[in-house]
CSV table of C-alpha atoms in Angstrom, one decimal:
chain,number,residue,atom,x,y,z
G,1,UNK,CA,92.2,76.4,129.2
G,2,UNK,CA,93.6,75.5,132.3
G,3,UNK,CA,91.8,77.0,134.8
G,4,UNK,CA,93.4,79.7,137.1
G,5,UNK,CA,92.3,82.0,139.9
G,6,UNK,CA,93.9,85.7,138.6
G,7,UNK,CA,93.3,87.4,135.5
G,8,UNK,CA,96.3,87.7,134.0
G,9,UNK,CA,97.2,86.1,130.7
G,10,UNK,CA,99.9,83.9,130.6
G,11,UNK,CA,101.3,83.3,127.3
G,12,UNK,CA,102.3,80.5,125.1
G,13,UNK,CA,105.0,79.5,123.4
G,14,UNK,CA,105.7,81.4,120.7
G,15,UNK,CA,108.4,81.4,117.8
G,16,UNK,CA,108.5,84.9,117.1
G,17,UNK,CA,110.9,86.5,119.5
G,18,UNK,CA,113.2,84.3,118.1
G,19,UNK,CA,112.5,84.9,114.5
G,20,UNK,CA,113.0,88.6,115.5
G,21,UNK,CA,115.8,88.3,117.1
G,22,UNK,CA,117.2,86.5,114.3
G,23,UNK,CA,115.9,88.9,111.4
G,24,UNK,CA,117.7,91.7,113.7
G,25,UNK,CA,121.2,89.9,113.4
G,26,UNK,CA,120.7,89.5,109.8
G,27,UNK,CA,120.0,93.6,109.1
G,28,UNK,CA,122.9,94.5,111.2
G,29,UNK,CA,125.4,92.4,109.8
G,30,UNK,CA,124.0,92.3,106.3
G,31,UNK,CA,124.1,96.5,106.7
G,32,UNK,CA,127.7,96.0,107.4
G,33,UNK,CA,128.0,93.8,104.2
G,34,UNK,CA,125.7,95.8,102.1
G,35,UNK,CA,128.4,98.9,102.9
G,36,UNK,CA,131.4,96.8,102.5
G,37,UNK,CA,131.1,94.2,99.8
G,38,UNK,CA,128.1,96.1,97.9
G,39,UNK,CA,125.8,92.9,98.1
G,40,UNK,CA,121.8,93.9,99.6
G,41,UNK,CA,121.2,89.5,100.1
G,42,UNK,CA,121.3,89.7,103.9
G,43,UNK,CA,119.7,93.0,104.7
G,44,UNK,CA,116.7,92.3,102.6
G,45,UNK,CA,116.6,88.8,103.9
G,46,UNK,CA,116.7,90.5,107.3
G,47,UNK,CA,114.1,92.9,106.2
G,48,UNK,CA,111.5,90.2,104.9
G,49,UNK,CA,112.0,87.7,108.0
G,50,UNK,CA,111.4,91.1,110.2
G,51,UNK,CA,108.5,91.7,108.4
G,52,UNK,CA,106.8,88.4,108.4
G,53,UNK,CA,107.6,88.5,112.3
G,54,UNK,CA,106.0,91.8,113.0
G,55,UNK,CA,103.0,90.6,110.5
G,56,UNK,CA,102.6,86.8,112.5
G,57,UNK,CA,103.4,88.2,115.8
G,58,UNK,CA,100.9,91.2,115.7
G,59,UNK,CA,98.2,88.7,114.3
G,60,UNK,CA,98.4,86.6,117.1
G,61,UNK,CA,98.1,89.2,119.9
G,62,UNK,CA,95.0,90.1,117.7
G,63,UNK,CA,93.5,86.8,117.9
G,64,UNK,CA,94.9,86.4,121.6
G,65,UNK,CA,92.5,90.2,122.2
G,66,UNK,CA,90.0,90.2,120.3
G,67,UNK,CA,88.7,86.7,119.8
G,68,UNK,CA,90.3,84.8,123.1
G,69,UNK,CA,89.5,86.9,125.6
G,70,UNK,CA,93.3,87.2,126.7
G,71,UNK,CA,93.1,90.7,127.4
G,72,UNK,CA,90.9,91.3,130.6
G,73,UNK,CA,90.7,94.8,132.2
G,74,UNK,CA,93.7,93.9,134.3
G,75,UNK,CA,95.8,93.2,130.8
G,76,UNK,CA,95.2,95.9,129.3
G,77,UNK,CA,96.2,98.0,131.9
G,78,UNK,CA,99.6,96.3,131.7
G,79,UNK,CA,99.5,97.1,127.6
G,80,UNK,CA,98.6,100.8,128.7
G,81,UNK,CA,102.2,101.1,130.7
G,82,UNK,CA,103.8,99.3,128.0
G,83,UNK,CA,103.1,101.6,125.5
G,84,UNK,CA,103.3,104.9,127.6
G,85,UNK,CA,106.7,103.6,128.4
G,86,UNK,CA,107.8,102.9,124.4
G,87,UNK,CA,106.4,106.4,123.9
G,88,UNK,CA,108.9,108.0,126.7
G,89,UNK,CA,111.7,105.6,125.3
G,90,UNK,CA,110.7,107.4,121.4
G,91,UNK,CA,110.5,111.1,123.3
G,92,UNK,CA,114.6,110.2,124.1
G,93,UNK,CA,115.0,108.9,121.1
G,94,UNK,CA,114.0,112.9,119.3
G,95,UNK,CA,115.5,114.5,122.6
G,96,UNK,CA,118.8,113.4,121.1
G,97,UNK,CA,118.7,114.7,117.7
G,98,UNK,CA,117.2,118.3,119.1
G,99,UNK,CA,120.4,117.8,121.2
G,100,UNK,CA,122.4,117.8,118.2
G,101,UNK,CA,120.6,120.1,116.1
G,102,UNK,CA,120.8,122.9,119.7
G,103,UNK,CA,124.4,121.8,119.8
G,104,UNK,CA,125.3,123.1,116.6
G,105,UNK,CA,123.0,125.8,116.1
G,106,UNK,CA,123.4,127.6,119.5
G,107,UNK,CA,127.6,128.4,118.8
G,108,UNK,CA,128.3,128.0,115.6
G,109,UNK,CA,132.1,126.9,114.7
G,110,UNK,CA,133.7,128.8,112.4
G,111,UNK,CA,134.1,126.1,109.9
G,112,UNK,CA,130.8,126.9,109.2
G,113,UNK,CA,131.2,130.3,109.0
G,114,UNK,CA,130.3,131.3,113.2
G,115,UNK,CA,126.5,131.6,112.1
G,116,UNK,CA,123.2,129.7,111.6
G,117,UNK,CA,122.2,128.9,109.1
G,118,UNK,CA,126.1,127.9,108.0
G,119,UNK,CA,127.2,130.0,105.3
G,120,UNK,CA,126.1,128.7,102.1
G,121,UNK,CA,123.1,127.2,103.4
G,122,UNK,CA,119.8,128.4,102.3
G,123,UNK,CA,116.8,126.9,104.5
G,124,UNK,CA,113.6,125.7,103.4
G,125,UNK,CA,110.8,128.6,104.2
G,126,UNK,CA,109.0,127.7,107.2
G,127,UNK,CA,106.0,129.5,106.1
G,128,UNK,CA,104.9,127.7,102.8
G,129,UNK,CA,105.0,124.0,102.9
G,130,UNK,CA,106.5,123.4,106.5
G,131,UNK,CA,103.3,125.3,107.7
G,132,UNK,CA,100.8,123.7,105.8
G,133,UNK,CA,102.1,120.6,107.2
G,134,UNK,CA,101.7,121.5,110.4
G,135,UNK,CA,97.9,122.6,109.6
G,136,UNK,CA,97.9,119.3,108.4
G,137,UNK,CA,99.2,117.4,111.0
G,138,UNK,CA,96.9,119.5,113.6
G,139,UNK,CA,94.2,118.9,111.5
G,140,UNK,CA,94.6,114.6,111.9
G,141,UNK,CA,94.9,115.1,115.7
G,142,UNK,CA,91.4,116.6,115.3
G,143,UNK,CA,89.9,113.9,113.2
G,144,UNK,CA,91.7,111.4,115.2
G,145,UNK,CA,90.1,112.5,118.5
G,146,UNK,CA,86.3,112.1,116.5
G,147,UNK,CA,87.5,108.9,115.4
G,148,UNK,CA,87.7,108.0,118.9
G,149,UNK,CA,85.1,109.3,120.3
G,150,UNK,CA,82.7,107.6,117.4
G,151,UNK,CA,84.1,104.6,118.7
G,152,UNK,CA,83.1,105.4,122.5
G,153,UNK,CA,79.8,106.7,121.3
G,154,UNK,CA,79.5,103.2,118.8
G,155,UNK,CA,78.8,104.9,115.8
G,156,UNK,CA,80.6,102.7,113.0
G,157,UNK,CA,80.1,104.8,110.0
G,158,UNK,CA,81.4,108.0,111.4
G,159,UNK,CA,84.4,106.0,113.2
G,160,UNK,CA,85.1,104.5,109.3
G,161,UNK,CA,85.1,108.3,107.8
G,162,UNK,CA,87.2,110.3,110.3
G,163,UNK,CA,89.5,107.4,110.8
G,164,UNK,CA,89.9,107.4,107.0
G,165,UNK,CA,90.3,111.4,107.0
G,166,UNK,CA,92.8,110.7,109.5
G,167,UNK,CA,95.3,108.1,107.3
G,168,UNK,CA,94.9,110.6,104.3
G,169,UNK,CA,96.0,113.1,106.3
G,170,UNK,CA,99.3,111.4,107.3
G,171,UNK,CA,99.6,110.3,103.9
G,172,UNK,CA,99.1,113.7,102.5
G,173,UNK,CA,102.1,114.8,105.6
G,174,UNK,CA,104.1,111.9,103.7
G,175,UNK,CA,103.7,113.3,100.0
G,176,UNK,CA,104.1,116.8,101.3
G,177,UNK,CA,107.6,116.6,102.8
G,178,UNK,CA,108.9,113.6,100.2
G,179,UNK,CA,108.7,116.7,97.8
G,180,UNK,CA,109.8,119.1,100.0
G,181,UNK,CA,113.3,116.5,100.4
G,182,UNK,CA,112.9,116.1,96.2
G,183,UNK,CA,112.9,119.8,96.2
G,184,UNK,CA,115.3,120.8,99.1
G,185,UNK,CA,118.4,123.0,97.8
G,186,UNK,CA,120.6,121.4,100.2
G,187,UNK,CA,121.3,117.8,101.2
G,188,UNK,CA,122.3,115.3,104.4
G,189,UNK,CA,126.1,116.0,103.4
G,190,UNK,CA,125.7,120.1,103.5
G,191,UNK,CA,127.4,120.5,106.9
G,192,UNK,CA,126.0,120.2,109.7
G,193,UNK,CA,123.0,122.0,109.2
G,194,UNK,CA,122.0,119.1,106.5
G,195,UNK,CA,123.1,116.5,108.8
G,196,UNK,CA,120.7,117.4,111.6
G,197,UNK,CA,117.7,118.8,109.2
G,198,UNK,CA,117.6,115.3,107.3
G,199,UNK,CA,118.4,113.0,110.3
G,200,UNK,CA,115.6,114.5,112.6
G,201,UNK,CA,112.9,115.1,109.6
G,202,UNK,CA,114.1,112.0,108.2
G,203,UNK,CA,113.4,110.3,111.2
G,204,UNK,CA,110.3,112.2,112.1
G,205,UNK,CA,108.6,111.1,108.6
G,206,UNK,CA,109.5,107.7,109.0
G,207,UNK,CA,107.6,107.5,112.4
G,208,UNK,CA,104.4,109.3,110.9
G,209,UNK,CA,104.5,106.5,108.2
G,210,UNK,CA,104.7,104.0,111.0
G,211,UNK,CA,102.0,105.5,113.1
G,212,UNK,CA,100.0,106.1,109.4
G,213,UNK,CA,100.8,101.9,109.4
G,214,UNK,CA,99.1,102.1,113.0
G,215,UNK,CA,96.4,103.7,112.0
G,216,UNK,CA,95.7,101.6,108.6
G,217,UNK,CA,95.9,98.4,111.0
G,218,UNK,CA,93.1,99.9,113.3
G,219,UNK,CA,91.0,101.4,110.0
G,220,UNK,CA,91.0,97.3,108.7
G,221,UNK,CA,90.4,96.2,112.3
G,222,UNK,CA,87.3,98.5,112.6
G,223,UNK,CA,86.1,97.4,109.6
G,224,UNK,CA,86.5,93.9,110.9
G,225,UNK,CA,84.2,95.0,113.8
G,226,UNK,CA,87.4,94.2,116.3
G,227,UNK,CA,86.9,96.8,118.5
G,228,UNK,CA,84.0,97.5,121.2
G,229,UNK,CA,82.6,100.8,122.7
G,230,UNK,CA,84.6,99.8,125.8
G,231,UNK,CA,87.6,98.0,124.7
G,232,UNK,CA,89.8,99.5,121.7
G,233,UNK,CA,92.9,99.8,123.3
G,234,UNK,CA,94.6,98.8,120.0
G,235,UNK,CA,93.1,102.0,118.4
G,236,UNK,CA,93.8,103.9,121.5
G,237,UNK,CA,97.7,103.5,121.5
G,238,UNK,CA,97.9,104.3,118.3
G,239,UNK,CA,95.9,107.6,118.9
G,240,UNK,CA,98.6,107.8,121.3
G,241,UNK,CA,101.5,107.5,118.8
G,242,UNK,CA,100.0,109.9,116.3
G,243,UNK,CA,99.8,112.8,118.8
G,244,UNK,CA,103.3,111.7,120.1
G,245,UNK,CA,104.3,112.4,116.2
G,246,UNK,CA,102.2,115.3,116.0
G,247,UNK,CA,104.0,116.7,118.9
G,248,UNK,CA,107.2,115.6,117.7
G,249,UNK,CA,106.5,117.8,114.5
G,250,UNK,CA,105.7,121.1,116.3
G,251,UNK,CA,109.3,121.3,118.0
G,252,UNK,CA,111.1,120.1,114.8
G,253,UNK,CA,108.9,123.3,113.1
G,254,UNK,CA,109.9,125.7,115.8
G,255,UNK,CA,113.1,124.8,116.3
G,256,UNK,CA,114.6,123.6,112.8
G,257,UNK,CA,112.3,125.2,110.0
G,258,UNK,CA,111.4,128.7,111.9
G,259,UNK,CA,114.0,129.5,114.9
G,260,UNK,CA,116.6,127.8,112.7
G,261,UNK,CA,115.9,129.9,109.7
D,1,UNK,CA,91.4,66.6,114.6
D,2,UNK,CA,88.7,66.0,111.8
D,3,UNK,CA,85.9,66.5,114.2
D,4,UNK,CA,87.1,69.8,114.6
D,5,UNK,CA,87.9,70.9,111.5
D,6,UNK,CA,84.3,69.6,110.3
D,7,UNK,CA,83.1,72.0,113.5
D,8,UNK,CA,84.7,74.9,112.3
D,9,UNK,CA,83.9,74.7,108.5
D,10,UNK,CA,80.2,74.2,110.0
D,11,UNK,CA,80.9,77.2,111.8
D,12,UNK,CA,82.1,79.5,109.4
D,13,UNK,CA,79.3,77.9,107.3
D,14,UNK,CA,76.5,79.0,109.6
D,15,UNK,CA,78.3,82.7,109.6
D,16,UNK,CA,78.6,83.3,106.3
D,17,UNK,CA,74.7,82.2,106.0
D,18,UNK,CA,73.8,84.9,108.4
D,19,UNK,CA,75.6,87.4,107.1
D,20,UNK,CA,74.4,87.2,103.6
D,21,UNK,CA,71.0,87.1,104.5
D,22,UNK,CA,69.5,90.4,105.7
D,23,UNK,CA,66.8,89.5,107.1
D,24,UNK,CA,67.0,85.9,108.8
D,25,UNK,CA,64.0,83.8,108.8
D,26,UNK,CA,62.4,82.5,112.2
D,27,UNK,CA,62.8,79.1,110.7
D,28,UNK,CA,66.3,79.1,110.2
D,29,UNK,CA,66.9,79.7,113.9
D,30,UNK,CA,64.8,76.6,114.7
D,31,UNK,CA,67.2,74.8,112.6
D,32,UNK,CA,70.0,76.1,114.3
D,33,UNK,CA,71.2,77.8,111.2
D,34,UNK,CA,70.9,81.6,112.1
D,35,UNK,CA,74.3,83.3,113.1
D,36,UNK,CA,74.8,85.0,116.0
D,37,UNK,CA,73.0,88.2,116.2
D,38,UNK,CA,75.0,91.3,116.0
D,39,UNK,CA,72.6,93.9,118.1
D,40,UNK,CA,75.6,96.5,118.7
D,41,UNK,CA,73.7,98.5,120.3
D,42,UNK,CA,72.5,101.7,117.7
D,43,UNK,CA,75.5,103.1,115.5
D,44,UNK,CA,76.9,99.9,114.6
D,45,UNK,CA,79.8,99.3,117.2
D,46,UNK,CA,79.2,96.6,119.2
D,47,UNK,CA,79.5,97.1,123.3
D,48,UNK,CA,81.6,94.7,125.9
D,49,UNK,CA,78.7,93.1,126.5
D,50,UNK,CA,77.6,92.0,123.2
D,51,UNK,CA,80.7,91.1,121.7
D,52,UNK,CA,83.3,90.2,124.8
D,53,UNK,CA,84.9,86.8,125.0
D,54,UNK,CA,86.6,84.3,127.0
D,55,UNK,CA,88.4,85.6,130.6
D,56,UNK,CA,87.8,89.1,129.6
D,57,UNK,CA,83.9,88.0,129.7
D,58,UNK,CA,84.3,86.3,132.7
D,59,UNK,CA,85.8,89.4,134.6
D,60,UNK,CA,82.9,91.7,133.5
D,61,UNK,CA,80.7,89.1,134.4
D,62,UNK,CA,82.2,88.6,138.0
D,63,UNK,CA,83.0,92.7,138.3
D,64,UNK,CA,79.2,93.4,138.0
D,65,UNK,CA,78.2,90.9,140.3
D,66,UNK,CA,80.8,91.7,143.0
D,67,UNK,CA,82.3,88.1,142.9
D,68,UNK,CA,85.8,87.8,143.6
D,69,UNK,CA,86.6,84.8,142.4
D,70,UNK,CA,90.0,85.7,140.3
D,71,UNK,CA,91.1,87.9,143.3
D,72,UNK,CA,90.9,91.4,141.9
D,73,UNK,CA,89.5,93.5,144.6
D,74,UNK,CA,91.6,94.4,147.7
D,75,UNK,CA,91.2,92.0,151.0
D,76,UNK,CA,88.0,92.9,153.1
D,77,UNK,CA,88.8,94.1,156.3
D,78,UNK,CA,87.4,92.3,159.1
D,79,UNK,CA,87.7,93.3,163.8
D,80,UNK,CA,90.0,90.0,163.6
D,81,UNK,CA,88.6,88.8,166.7
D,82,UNK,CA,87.4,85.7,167.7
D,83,UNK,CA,84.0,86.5,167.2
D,84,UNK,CA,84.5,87.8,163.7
D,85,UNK,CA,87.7,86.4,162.2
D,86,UNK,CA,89.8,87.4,158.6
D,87,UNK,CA,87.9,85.7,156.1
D,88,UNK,CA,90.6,84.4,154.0
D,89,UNK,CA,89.4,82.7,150.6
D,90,UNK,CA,91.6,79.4,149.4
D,91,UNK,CA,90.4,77.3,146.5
D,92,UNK,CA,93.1,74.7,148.7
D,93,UNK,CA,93.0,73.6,152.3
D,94,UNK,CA,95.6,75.7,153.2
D,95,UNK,CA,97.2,79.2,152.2
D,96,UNK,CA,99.8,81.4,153.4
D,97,UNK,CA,98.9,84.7,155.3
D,98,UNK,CA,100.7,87.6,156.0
D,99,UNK,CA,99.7,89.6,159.1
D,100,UNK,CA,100.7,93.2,159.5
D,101,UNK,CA,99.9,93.0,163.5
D,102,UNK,CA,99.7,96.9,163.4
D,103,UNK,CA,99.8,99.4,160.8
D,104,UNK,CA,102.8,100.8,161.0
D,105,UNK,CA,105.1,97.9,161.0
D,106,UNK,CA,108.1,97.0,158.5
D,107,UNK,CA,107.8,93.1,159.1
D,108,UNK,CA,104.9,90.9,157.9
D,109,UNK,CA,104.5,87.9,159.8
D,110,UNK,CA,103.9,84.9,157.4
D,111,UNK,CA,102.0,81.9,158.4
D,112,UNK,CA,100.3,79.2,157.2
D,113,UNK,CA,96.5,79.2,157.6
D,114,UNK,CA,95.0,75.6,157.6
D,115,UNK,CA,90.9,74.8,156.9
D,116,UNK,CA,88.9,74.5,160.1
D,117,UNK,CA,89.3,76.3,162.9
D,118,UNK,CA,90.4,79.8,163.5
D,119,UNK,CA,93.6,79.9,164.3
D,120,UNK,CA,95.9,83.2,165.8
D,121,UNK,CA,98.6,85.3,163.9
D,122,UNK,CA,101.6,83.7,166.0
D,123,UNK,CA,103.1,87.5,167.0
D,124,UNK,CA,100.0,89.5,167.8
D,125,UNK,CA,97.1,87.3,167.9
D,126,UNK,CA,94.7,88.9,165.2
D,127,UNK,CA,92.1,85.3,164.4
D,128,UNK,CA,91.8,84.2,161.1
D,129,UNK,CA,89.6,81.8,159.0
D,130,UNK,CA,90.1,79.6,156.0
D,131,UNK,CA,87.1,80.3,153.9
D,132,UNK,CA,86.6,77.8,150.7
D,133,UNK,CA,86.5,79.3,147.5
D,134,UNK,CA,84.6,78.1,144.7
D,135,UNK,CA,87.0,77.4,141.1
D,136,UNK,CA,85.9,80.4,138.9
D,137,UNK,CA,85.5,77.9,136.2
């Protein structure tokens, strides 16, 4: 290592932003294929080659943290911001489809019948399954916050178990509202109210199985003794995430499942 | 290339030794066979101390003993007179200062600041001093 006199960490060449960039070309365009000529090559070529990136990529910011040294106290500060600033971009990301959902709900058009729910629409109840998942989803934020603090306080085996309590949580969250979809009686082409239901719960469940990913990652990593008392940021950002979907989950039930019922 | 590969098979050799056996013998560290011990401290979780690497070690290292050798605490102050000039550390023989002349001002005057003697900021006068700098490493 060349030696310098700030504590940054400059990084090497690498080919994956290009590997992305090119796996994102190939699931745009091969969407547009898949939809017009009926043929899935491209997309799940672009699919495959964005997850071998993300896979590679991640791996070596791993080895880059945890067994270079790349990631002094100054670093990590700059991967706090980073990932406080992804968060905001995500909290725009929901802002929009509570936009939407408000949009519609607030003055209903009479093609729908001037109310909310739309005539002919008959909405989930928010107080069976909806509310267990939201005693769920409260619960993980607990066990996620012992998770981190066994890490702070270095004990391993308590770390392992809430951190796993934690991923079956989400998972149970996942198997919970995948039957809740199975079950639904309406679907994403029942007017606007199963437009906005199924786009923001659809798009809500597919970040709590990212951040489930997240947490996985970090469950493996602690197994793999990665992380110390003092630096754990990986394992921090995504106890960020998860109580950024957590959150995300308590408007969605007070909004779409109760107020919109 | 071989020699290295041979290094890190050894390596990964001596590891998996270590952490198969649960107790290690004294003699086996004599021979340099023992792994590294794993204290982490009581639970299991290893601190910064034990486990930290490369720069990230190095940081700690200089954070705790108050060196400043990869710039990461803000400048000292100093009078700036000619008794008791800016210290300014340079791992070169020459670096570039920027005087503020008084607190308030919008313009920094930029100079350069040669090893040896003191020399004055060029608009108010403040003395400064080229101090060498060890490498960090």
């Amino acid at each position: 290592m060349p030696t310098q006199t700030h504590t940054y960490h400059i990084v090497e060449q690498s080919p994956w932003p290009i590997t992305g960039a090119m796996s994102a070309l190939l699931m745009t365009s091969g969407l547009a294929v898949w939809f017009h000529y009926n043929s899935t090559t491209l997309i799940v070529t672009g699919l495959l080659s964005l997850l071998l990136t993300m896979y590679q990529w991640w791996r070596d910011i791993m080895r880059e943290g945890t067994f270079q040294g790349h990631h002094t106290l100054f670093v990590q500060k700059g991967l706090r911001y980073g990932m406080i600033l992804f968060i905001v971009s995500e909290v725009f990301f929901f802002i929009g489809f509570f936009w939407a959902f408000y949009h519609s709900s607030l003055s209903p058009t009479p093609e729908i019948g001037g109310q909310w729910p739309p005539t002919g629409v008959f909405p989930l109840d928010p107080f069976e399954v909806p509310l267990l998942n939201t005693t769920v989803l409260l619960a993980s934020g607990v066990t996620v916050t012992w998770a981190h603090h066994s890490i702070m306080e270095g004990k391993r085996k308590s770390a392992l178990f809430s951190l796993l309590l934690t991923i079956t949580l989400g998972l149970y969250f996942t198997a919970l509202q995948a039957m809740e979809y199975y079950e639904a009686p309406f679907t994403i082409s029942d007017n606007v109210y199963g437009t906005t239901f199924f786009v923001a719960t659809g798009f809500h469940g597919l970040h709590v199985i990212i951040g489930s990913s997240f947490l996985i990652v970090c469950l493996l990593r602690q197994i793999l003794h990665h992380f110390t008392m003092d630096h754990h940021f990986g394992f921090e950002a995504a106890a960020w995430y998860w109580h950024f979907v957590d959150v995300v989950w308590l408007f969605l039930f007070t909004s779409i499942y109760w107020w919109g019922t | 290339m071989m020699a290295s590969r041979l290094l890190s098979a050894w390596g990964t050799l001596r590891a998996l030794r270590a952490a198969r056996l649960p107790y290690t013998p004294a003699w086996l560290g004599q021979l340099g066979w023992a792994g590294p011990v794993r204290a982490m401290s009581d639970g299991g979780i290893p601190s910064n101390k034990e486990q930290a690497t490369g720069l990230e070690r190095k940081v700690l290292e200089a954070i705790e003993k108050g060196v400043d050798t990869y710039n990461m605490f803000p400048p000292k102050r100093y009078p700036r007179t000619k008794e008791e000039p800016c210290l300014v550390p340079s791992v070169n023989k020459k670096r570039i200062v920027g005087c503020v002349c008084e607190e308030d001002n919008s313009s920094i005057i930029w100079f350069w600041l040669h090893a040896g003697d003191a020399q004055r900021c060029p608009s108010c006068g403040a003395f400064y001093k080229l101090e060498h700098q060890e490498m960090p490493h």
